[in-house]
Short mmCIF file of C-alpha atoms in Angstrom, two decimals:
data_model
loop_
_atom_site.label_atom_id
_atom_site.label_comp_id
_atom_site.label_asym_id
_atom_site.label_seq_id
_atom_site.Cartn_x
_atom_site.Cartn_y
_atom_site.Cartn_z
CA UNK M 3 -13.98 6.11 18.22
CA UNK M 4 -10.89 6.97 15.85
CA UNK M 5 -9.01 4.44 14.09
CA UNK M 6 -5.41 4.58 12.83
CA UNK M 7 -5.57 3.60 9.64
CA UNK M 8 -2.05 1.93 9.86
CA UNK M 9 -3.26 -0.56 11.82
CA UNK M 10 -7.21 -0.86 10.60
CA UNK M 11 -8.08 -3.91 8.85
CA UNK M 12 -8.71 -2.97 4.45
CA UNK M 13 -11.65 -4.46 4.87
CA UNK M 14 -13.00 -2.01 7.85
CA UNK M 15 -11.31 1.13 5.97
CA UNK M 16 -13.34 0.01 2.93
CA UNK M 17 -16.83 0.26 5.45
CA UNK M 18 -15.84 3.66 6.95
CA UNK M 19 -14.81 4.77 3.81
CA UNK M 20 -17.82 4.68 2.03
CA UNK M 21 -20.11 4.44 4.70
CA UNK M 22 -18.82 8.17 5.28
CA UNK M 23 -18.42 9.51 1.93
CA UNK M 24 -21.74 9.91 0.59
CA UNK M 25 -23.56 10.55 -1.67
CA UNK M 26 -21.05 9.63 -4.37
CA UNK M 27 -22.11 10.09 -8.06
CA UNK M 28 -21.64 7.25 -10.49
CA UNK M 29 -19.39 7.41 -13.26
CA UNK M 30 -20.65 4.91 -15.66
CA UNK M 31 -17.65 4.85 -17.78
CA UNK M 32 -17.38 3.21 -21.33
CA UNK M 33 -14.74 2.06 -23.29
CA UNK M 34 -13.54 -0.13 -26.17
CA UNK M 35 -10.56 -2.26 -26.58
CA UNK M 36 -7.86 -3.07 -29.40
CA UNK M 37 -10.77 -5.67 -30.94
CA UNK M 38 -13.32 -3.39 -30.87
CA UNK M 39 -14.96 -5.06 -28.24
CA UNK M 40 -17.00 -2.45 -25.84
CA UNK M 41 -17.01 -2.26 -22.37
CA UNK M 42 -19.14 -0.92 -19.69
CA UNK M 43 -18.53 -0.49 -15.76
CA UNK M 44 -19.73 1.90 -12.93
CA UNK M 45 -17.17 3.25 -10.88
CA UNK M 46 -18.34 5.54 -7.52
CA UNK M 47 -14.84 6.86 -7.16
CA UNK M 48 -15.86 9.36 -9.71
CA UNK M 49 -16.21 12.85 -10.06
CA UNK M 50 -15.17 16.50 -11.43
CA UNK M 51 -12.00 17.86 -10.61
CA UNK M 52 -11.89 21.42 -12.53
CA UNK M 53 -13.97 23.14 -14.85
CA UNK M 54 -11.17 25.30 -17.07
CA UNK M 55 -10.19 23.09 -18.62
CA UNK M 56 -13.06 20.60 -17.95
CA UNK M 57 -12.05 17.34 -16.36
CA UNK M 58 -12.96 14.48 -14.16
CA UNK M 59 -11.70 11.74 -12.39
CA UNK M 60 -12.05 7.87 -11.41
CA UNK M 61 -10.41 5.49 -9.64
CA UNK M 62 -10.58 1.90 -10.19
CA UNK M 63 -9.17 -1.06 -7.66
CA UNK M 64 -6.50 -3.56 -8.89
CA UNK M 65 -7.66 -6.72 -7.47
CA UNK M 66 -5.05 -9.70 -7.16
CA UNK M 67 -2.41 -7.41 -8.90
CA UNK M 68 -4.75 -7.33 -11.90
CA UNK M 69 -6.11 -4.37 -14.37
CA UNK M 70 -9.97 -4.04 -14.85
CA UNK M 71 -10.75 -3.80 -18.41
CA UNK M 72 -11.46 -0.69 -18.39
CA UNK M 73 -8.08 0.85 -17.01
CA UNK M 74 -6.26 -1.64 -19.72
CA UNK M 75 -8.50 0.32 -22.70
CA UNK M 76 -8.01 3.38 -21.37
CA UNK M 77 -3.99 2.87 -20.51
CA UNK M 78 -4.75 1.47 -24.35
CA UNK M 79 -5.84 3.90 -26.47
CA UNK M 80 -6.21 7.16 -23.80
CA UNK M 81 -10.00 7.14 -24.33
CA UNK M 82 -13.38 6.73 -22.44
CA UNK M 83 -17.29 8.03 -22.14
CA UNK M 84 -18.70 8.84 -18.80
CA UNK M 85 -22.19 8.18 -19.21
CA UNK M 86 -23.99 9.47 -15.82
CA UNK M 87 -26.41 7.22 -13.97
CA UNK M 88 -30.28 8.53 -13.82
CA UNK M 89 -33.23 6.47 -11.48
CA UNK M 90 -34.59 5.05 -15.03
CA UNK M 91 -31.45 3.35 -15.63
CA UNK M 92 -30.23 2.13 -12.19
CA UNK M 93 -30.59 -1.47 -12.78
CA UNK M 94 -29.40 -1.67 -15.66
CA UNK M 95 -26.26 0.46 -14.78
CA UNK M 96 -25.58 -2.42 -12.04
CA UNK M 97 -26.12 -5.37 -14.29
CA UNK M 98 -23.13 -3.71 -16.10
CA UNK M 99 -20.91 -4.24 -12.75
CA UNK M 100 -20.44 -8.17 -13.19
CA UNK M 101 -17.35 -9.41 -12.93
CA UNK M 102 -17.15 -10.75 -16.77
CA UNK M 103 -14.40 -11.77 -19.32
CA UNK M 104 -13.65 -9.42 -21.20
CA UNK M 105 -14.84 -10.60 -24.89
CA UNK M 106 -18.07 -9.86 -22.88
CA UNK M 107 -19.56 -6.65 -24.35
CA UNK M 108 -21.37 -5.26 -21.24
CA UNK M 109 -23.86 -3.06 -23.79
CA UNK M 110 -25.58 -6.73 -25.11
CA UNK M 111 -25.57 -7.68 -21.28
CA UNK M 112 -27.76 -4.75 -19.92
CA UNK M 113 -29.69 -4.79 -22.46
CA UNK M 114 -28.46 -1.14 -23.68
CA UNK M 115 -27.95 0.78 -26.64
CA UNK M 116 -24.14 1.59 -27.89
CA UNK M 117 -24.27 5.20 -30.38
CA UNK M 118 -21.73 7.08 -31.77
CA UNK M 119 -19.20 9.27 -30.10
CA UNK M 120 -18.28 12.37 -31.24
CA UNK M 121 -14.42 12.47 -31.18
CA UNK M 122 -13.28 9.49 -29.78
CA UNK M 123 -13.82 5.58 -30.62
CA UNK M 124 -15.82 4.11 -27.31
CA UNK M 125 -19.53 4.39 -27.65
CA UNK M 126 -21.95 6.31 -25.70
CA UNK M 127 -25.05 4.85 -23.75
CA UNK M 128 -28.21 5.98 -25.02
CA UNK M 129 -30.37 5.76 -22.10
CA UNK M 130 -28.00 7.68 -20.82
CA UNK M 131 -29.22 11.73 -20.41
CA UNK M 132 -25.68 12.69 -19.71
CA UNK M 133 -22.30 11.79 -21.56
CA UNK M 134 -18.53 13.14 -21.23
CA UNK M 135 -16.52 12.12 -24.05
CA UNK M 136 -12.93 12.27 -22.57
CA UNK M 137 -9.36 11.83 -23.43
CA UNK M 138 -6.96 10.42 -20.77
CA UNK M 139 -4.25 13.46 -19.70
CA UNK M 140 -3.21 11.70 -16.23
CA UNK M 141 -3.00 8.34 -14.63
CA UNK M 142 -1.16 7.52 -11.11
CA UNK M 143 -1.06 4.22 -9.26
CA UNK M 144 -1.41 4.38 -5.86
CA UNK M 145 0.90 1.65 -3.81
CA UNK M 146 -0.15 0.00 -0.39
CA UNK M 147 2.17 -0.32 2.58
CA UNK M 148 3.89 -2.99 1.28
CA UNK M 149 4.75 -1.53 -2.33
CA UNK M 150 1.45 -3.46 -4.28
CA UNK M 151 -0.37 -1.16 -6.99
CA UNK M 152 -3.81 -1.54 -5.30
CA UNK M 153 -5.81 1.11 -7.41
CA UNK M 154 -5.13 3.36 -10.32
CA UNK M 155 -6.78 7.25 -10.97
CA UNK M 156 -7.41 8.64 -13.95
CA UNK M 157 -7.77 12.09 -14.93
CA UNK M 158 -9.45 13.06 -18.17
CA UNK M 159 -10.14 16.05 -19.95
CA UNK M 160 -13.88 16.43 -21.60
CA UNK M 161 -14.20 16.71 -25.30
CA UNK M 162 -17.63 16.76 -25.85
CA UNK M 163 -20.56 17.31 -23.83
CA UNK M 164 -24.00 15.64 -24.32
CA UNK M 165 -27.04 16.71 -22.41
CA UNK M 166 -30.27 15.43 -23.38
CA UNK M 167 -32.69 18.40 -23.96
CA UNK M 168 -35.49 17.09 -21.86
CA UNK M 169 -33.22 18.26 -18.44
CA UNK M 170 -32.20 21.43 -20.06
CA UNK M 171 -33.79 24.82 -18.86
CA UNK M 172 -33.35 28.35 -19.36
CA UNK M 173 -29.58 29.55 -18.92
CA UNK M 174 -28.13 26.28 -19.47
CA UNK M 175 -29.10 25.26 -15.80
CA UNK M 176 -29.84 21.63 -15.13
CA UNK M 177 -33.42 20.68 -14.32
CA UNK M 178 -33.03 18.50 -11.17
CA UNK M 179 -36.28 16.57 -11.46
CA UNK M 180 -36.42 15.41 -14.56
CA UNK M 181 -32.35 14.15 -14.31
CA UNK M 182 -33.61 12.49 -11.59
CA UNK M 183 -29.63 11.40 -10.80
CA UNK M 184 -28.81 8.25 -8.72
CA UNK M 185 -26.01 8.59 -6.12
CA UNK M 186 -24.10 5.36 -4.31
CA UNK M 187 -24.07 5.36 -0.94
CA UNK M 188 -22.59 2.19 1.27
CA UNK M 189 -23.25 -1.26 0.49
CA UNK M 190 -26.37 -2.15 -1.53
CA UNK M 191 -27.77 1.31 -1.18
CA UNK M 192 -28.33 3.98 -3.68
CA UNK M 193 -29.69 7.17 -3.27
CA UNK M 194 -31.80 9.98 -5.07
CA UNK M 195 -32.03 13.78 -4.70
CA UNK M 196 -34.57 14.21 -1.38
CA UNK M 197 -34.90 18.03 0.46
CA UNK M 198 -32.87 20.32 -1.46
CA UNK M 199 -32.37 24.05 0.19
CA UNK M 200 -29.78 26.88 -0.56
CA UNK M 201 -27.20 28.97 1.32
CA UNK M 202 -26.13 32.18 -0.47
CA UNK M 203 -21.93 31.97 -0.37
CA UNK M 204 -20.06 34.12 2.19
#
């Protein structure tokens, strides 16, 4: 089967899509607008795009020709927190993806605890083992076929890095089962780290 994704349906692209892609890890990004209101959203269109200097990226959809909160904060004030998404948080982390006004702050609503960043203003989750603070250094829109700003990406550069020391070994190296990372996969389906084997590189 191949599709020709002129002609394919948004709604079937959006199945292969991420019915293909996966795992995908879960950028649980946080941010704080102009009233000091937090917010709080996962985003799977996440993920690490260099190392020198350190960045990462995610991509959030423009429904109905309309911002998310969090790309209007970060257009805002060029800051945000990825806060990375671990088994013992997973339900709370999707209690955080309602659709909610945005006086909501999403922190109260999953039940989670907001703590200081380090250089920038939005707050960090602290059930959270992993945190990026980042500032903004990039943003594109991306346009369908007929000219409509469906989704926007945003590039930032890391700050700061947090790592809890209860997943830290020797060397710096990240112990895998006590991160115990969660990874999105299609639909309703998440997914944790299973049969892990290595290939030395050519």
């Amino acid at each position: 089967m191949q599709f020709d994704t002129e002609s394919t349906d948004a709604s079937v692209l959006y199945k292969l899509l991420t019915g293909t892609i996966i795992p995908r890890p879960i950028g649980w990004i946080s941010t704080i607008d102009d009233q000091g209101v937090n917010n709080l959203a996962p985003f799977s269109y996440f993920n690490m795009v260099s190392s020198d200097p350190p960045c990462v990226m995610f991509s959030t959809r423009r429904d109905n020709n309309t911002n998310k909160d969090t790309l209007n904060n970060v257009l805002n004030n060029n800051q945000f927190v990825v806060n990375l998404v671990t088994k013992e948080v997973v339900e709370q982390m999707n209690t955080t993806s309602a659709n909610v006004t945005s006086d909501i702050d999403e922190f109260e609503l999953g039940n989670l605890s907001p703590i200081d960043s380090v250089s920038i203003q939005p707050k960090r989750v602290k059930e959270s083992l992993v945190h990026f603070e980042c500032e903004k250094i990039h943003h594109y829109f991306i346009k369908d076929k007929n000219g409509t700003e469906t989704a926007c990406v945003v590039i930032g550069q890391i700050k700061v890095i947090h790592i809890n020391d209860s997943i830290l070994s020797e060397n710096n190296r990240i112990n895998l089962e006590k991160y115990k990372p969660v990874a999105r996969l299609a639909g309703s389906n998440y997914g944790i780290l299973g049969e892990i084997f290595s290939i030395k590189r050519a």
